[in-house]
XYZ file of N, CA, C and O in Angstrom:
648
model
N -31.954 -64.443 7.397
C -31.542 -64.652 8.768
C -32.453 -63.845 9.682
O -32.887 -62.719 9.439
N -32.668 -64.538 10.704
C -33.949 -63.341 12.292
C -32.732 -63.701 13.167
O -31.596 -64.170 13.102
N -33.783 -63.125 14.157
C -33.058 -63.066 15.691
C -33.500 -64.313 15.980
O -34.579 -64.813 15.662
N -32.153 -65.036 16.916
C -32.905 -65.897 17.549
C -33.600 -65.981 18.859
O -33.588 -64.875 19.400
N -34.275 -66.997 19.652
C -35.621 -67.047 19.937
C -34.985 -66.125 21.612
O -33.855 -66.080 22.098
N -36.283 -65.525 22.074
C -36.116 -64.674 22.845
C -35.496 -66.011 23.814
O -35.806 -67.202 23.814
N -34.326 -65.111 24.749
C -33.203 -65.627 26.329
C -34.278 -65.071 27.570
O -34.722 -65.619 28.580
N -34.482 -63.547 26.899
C -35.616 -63.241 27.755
C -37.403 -63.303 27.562
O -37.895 -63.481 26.448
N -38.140 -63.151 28.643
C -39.429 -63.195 28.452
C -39.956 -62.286 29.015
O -41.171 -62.101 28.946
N -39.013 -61.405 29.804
C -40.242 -60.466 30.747
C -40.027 -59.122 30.126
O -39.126 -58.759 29.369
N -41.170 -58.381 30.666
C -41.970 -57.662 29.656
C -41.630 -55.621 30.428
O -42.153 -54.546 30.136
N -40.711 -55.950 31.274
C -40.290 -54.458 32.060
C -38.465 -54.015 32.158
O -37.734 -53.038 32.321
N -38.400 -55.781 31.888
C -36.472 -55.361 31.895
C -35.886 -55.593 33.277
O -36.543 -54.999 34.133
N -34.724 -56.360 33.820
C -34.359 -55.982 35.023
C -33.318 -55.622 35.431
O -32.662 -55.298 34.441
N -32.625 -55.446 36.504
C -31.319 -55.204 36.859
C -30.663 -56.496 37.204
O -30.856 -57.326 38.093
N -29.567 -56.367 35.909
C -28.979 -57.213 36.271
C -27.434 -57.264 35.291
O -26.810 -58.306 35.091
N -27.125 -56.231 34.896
C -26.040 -55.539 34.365
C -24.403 -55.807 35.506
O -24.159 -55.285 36.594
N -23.763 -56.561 34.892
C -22.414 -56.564 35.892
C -21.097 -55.723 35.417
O -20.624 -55.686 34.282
N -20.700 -55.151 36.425
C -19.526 -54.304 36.062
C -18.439 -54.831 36.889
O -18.532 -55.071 38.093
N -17.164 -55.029 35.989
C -15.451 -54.847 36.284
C -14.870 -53.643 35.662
O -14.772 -53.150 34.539
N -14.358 -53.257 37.473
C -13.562 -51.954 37.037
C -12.548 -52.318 36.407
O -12.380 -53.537 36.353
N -11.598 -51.490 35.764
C -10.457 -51.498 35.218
C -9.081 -51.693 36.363
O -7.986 -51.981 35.880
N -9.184 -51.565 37.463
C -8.505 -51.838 38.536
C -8.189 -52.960 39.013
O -7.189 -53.369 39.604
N -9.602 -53.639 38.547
C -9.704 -55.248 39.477
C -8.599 -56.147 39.236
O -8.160 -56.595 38.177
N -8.131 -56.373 40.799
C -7.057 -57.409 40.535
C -7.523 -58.880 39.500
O -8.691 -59.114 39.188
N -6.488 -59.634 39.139
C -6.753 -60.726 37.899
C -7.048 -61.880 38.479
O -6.484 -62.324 39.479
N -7.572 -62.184 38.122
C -8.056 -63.789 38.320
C -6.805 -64.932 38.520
O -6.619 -65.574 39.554
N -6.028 -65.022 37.324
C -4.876 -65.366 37.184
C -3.817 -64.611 36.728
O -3.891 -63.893 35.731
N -2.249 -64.816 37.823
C -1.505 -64.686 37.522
C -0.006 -66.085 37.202
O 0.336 -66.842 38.110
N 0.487 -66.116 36.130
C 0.971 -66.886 36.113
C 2.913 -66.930 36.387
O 3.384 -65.794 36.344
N 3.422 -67.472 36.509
C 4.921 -67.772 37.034
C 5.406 -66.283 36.409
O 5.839 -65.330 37.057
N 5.139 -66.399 34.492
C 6.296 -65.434 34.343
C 5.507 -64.363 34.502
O 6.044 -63.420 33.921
N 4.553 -64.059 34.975
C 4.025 -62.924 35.094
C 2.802 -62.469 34.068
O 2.386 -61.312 34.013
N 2.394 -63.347 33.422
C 1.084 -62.688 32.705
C -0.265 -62.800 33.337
O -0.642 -63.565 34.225
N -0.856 -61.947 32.738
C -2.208 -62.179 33.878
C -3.580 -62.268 33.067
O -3.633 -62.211 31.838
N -4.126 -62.340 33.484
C -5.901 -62.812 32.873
C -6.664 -62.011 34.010
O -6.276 -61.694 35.134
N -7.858 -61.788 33.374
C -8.867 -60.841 34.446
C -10.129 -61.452 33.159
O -10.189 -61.272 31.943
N -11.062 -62.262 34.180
C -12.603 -62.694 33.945
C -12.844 -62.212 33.691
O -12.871 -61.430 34.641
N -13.284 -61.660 32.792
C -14.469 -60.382 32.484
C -16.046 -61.146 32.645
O -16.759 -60.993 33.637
N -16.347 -61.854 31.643
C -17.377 -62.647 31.448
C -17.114 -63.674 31.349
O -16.506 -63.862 30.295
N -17.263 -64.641 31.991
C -17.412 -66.622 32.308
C -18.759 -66.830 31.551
O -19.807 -66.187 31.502
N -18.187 -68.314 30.818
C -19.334 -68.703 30.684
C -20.468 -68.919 31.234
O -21.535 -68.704 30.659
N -20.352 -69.411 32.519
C -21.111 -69.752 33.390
C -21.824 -67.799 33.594
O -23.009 -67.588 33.336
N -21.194 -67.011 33.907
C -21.934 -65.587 34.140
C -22.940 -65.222 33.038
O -24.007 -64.639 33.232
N -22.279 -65.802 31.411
C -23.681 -65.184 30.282
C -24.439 -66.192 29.985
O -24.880 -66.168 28.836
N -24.864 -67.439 30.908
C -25.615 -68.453 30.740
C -24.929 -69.299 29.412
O -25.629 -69.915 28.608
N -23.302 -69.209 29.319
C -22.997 -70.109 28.426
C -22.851 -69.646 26.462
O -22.534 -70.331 25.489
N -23.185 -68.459 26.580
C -23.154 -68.226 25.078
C -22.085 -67.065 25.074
O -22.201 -66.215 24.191
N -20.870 -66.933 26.146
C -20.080 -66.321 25.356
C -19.044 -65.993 26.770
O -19.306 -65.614 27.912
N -17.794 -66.336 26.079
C -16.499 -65.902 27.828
C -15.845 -64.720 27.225
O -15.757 -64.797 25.999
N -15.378 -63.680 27.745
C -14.584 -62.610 27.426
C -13.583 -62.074 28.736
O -13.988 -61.601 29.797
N -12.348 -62.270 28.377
C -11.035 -62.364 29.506
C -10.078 -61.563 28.837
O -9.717 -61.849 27.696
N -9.548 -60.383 29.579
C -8.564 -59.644 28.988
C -7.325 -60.706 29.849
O -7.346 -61.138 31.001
N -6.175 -60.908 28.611
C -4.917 -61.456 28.658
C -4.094 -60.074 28.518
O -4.273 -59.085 27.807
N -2.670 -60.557 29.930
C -2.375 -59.506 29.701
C -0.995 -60.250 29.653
O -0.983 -61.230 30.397
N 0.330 -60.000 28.872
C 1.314 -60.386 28.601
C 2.046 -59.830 29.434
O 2.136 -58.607 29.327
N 2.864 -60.556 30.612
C 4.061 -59.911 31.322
C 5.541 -58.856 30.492
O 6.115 -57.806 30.781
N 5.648 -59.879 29.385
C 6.853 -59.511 28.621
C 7.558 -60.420 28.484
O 7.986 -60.420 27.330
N 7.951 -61.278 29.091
C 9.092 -62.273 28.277
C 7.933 -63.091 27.148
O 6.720 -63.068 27.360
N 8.493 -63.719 26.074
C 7.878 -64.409 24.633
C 6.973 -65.522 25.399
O 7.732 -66.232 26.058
N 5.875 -65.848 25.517
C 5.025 -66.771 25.685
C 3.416 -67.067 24.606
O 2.923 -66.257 23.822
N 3.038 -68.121 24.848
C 1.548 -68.091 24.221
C 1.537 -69.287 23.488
O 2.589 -69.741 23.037
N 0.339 -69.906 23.305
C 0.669 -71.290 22.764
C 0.807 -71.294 21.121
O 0.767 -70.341 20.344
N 0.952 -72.436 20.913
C 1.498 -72.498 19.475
C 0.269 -72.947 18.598
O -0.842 -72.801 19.108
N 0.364 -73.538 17.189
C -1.172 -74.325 16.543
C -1.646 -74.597 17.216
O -1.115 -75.313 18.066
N -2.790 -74.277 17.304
C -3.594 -75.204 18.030
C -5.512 -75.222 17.235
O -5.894 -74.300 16.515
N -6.202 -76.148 17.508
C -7.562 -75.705 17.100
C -8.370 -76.023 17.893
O -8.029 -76.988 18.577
N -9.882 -75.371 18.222
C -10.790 -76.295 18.913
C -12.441 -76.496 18.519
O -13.237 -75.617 18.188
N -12.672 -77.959 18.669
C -13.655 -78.615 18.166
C -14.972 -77.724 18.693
O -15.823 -77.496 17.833
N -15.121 -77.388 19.562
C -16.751 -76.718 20.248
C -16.664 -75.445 20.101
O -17.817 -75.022 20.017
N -15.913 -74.593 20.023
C -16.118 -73.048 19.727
C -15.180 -72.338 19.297
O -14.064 -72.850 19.204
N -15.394 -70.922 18.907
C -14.651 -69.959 17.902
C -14.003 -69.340 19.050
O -14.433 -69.394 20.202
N -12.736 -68.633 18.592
C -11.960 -67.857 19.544
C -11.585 -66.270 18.862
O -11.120 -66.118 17.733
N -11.857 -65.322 19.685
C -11.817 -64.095 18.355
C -10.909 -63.583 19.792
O -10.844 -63.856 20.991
N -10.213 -62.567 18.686
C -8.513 -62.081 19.425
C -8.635 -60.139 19.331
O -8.322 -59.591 18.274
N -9.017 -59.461 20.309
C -8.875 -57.786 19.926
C -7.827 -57.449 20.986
O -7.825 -57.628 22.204
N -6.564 -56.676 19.799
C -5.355 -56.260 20.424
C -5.337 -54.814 21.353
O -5.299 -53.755 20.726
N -5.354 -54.794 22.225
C -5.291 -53.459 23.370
C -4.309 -53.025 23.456
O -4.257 -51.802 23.578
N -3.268 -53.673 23.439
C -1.619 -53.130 23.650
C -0.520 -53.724 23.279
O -0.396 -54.875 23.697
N 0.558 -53.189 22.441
C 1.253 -54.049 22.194
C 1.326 -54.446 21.155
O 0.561 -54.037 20.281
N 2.586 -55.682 20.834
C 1.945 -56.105 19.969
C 2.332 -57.915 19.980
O 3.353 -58.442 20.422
N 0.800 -58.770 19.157
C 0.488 -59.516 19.474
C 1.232 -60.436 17.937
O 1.245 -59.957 16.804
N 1.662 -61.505 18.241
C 1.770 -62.492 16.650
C 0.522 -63.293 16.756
O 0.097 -63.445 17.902
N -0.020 -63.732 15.971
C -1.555 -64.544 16.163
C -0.946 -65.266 14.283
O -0.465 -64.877 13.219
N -1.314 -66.205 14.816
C -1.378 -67.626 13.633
C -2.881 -67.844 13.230
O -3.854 -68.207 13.890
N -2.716 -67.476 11.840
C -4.242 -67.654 11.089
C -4.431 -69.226 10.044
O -5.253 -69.561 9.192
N -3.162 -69.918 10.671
C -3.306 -71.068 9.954
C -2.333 -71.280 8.805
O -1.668 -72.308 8.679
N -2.291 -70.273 8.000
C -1.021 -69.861 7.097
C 0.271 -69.420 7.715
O 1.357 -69.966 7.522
N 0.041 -68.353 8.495
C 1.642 -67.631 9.021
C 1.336 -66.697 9.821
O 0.204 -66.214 9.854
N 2.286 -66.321 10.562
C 2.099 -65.600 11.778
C 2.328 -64.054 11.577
O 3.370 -63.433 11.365
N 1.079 -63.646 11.705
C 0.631 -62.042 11.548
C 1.002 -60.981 13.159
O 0.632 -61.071 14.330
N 1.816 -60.123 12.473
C 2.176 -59.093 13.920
C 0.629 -58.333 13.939
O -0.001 -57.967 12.946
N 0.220 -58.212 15.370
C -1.356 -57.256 15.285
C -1.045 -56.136 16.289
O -0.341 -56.168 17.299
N -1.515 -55.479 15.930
C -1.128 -54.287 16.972
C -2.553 -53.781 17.513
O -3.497 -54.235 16.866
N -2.910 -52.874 18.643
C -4.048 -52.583 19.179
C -4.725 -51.756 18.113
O -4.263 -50.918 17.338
N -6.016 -52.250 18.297
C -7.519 -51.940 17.259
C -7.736 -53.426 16.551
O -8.875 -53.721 16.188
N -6.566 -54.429 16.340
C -6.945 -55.187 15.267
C -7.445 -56.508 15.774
O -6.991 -57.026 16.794
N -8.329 -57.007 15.087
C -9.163 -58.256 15.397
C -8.716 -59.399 14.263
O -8.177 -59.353 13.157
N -9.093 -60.169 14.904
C -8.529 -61.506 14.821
C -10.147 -62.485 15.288
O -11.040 -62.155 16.068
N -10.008 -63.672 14.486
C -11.816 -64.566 14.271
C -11.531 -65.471 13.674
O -11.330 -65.454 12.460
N -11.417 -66.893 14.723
C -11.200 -68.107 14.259
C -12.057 -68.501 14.639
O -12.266 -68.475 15.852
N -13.105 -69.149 13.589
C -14.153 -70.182 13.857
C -13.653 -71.465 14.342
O -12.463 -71.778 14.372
N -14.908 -72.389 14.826
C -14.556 -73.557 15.337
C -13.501 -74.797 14.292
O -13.957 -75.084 13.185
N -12.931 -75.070 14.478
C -11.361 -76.008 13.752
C -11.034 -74.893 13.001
O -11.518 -74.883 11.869
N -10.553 -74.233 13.224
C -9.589 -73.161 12.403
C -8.566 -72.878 13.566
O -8.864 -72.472 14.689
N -7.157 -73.202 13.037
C -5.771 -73.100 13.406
C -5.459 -72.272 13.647
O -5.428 -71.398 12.781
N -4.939 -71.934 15.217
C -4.346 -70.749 15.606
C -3.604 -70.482 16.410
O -3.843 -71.273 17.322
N -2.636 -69.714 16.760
C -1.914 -69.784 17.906
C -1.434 -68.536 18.244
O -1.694 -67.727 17.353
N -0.630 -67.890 19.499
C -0.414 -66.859 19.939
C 0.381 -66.434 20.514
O 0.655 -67.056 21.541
N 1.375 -64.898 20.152
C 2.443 -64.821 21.183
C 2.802 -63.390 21.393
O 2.237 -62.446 20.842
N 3.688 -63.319 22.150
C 4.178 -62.064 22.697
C 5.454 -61.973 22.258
O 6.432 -62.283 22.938
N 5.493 -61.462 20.884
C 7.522 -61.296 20.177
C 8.018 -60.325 21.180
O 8.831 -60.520 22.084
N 7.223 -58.970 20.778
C 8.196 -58.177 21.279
C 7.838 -57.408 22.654
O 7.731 -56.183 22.587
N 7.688 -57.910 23.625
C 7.520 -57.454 24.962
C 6.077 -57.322 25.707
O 5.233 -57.817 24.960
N 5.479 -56.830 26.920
C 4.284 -56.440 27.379
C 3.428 -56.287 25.849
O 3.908 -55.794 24.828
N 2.134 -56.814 25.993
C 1.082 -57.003 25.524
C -0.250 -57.229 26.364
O -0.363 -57.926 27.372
N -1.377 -56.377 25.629
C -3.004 -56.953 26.123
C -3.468 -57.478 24.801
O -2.856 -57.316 23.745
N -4.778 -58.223 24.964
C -5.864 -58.369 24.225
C -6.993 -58.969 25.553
O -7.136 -59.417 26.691
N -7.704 -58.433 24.015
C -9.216 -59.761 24.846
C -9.442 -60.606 24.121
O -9.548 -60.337 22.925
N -9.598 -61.933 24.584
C -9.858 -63.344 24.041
C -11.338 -63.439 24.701
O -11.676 -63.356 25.882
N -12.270 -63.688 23.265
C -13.970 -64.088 23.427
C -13.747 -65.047 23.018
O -12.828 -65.106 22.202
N -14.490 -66.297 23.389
C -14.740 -67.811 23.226
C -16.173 -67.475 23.048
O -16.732 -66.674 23.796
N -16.845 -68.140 21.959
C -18.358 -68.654 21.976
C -18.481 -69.756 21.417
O -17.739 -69.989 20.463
N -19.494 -70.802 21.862
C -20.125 -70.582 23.497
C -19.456 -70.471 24.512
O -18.314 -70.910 24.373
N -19.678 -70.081 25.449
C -18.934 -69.803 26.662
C -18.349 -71.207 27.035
O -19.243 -71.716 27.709
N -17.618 -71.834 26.973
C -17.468 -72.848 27.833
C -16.314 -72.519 29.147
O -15.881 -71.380 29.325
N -15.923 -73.654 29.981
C -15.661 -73.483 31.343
C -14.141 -73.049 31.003
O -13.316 -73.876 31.389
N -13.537 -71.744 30.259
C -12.452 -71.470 30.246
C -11.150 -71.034 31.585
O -9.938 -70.898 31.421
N -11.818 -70.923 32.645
C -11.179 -70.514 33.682
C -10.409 -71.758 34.119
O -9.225 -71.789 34.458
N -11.245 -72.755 34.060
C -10.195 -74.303 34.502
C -8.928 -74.138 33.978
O -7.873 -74.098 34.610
N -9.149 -74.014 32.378
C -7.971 -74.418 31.755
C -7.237 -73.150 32.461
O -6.502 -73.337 33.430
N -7.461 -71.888 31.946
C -6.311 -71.108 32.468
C -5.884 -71.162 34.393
O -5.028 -70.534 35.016
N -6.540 -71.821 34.695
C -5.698 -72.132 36.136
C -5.314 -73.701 36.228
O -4.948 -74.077 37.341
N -5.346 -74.504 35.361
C -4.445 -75.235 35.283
C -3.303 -75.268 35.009
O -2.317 -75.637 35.647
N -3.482 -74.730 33.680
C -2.182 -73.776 32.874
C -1.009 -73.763 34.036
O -0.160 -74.612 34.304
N -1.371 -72.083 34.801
C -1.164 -71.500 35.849
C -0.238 -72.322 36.650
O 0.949 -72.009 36.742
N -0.750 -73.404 37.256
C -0.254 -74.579 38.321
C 0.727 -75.377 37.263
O 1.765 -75.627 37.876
N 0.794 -75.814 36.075
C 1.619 -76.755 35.936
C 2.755 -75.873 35.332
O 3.786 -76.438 34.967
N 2.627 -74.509 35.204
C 3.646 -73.111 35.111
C 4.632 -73.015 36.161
O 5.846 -72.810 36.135
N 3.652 -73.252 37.262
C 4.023 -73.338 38.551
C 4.840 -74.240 38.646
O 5.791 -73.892 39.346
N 4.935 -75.517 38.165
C 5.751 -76.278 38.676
C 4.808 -77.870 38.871
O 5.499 -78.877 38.714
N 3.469 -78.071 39.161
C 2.522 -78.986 39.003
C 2.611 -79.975 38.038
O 2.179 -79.620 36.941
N 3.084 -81.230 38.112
C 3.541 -82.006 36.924
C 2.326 -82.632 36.665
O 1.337 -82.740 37.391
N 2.614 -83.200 35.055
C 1.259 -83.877 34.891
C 2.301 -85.208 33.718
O 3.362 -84.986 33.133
N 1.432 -86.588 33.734
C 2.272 -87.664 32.668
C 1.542 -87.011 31.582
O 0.782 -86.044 31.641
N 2.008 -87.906 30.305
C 1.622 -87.574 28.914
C 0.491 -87.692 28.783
O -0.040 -87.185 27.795
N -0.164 -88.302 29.597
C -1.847 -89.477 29.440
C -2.302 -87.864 30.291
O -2.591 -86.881 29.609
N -2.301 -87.823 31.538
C -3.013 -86.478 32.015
C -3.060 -85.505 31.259
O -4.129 -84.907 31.133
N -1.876 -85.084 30.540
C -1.947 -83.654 29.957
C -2.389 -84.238 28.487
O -2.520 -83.400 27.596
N -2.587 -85.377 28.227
C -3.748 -84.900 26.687
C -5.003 -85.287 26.981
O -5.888 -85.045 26.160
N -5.342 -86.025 28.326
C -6.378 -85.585 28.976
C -7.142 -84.067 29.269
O -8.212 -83.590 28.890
N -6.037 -83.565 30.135
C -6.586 -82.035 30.275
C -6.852 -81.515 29.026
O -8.044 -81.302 28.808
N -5.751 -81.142 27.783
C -6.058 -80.793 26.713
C -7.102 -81.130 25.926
O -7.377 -80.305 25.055
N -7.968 -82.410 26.002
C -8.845 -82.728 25.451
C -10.300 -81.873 26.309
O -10.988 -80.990 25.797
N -10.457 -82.421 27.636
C -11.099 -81.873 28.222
C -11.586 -80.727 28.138
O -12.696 -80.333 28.495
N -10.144 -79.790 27.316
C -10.490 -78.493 27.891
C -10.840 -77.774 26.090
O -10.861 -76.598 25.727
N -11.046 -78.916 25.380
C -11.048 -78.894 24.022
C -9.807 -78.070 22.844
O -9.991 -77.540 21.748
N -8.579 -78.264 23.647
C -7.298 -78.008 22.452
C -6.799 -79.163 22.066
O -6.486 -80.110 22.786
N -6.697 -79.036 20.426
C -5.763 -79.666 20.083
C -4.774 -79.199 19.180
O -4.928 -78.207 18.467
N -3.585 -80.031 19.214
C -2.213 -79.107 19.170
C -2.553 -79.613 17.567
O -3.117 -80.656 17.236
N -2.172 -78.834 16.936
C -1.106 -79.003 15.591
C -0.195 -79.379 15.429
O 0.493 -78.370 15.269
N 0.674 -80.547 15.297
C 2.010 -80.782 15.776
C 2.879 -80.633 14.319
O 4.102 -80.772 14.313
């Protein structure tokens, strides 16, 4: 295995390093109260990688099986504690522990027992912010028919495990 082929070409380095404080209000907040904060968009690392701290309000939420066709989803617990579905059965994770589902590998996620963080990395980056502010709105109350919402779901590349 090498590195692959240089992203960069120039030969001095530049500024171009982005920082989020730990303060920054979230990107999304949703009905029952959980929140998301952008860290890295795809669109910000030219597409090869999203990283969004999820932050669990406290009442039980998070989706169920699910897998997706275009990229891997890796799970590091900050607080709390997290259930994460590895395809077999649902593992309690507590902060330090990681979690790495490659692309079609079954997974899903929740909040048993109260307030929870992690960070959720997607690679490649794709346009993850849609989905979580769609989410958001039909949380809200935003209806969608059966045909739209396995539209969106496709779009946004989940598919459920049923």
């Amino acid at each position: 295995m090498s590195y692959p082929p240089p992203l960069y070409d120039g030969t001095t380095g530049e500024v171009s390093a982005t920082i989020r404080l730990s303060d920054a209000e979230p990107d999304v907040i949703y009905p029952n109260g959980n929140r998301v904060h952008y860290l890295s968009t795809g669109e910000s690392t030219g597409r090869l990688f999203g990283l969004y701290r999820w932050e669990f309000a406290g009442p039980r939420s998070g989706p169920d099986s699910h897998f997706h066709r275009t990229l891997a989803e890796s799970f590091y617990v900050l607080s709390g504690e997290v259930s994460i579905f590895d395809g077999k059965g649902w593992n309690t994770t507590r902060p330090g522990d990681y979690v790495h589902v490659p692309p079609g590998g079954l997974h899903g996620f929740h909040n048993e027992s109260g307030p929870a963080s992690m960070l959720l990395h997607f690679a490649p980056g794709a346009p993850r912010e849609a989905y979580f502010e769609g989410l958001a709105r039909v949380a809200a109350g935003e209806t969608l028919t059966d045909q739209e919402r396995d539209e969106f779901m496709r779009y946004h590349d989940n598919y459920w495990n049923d």
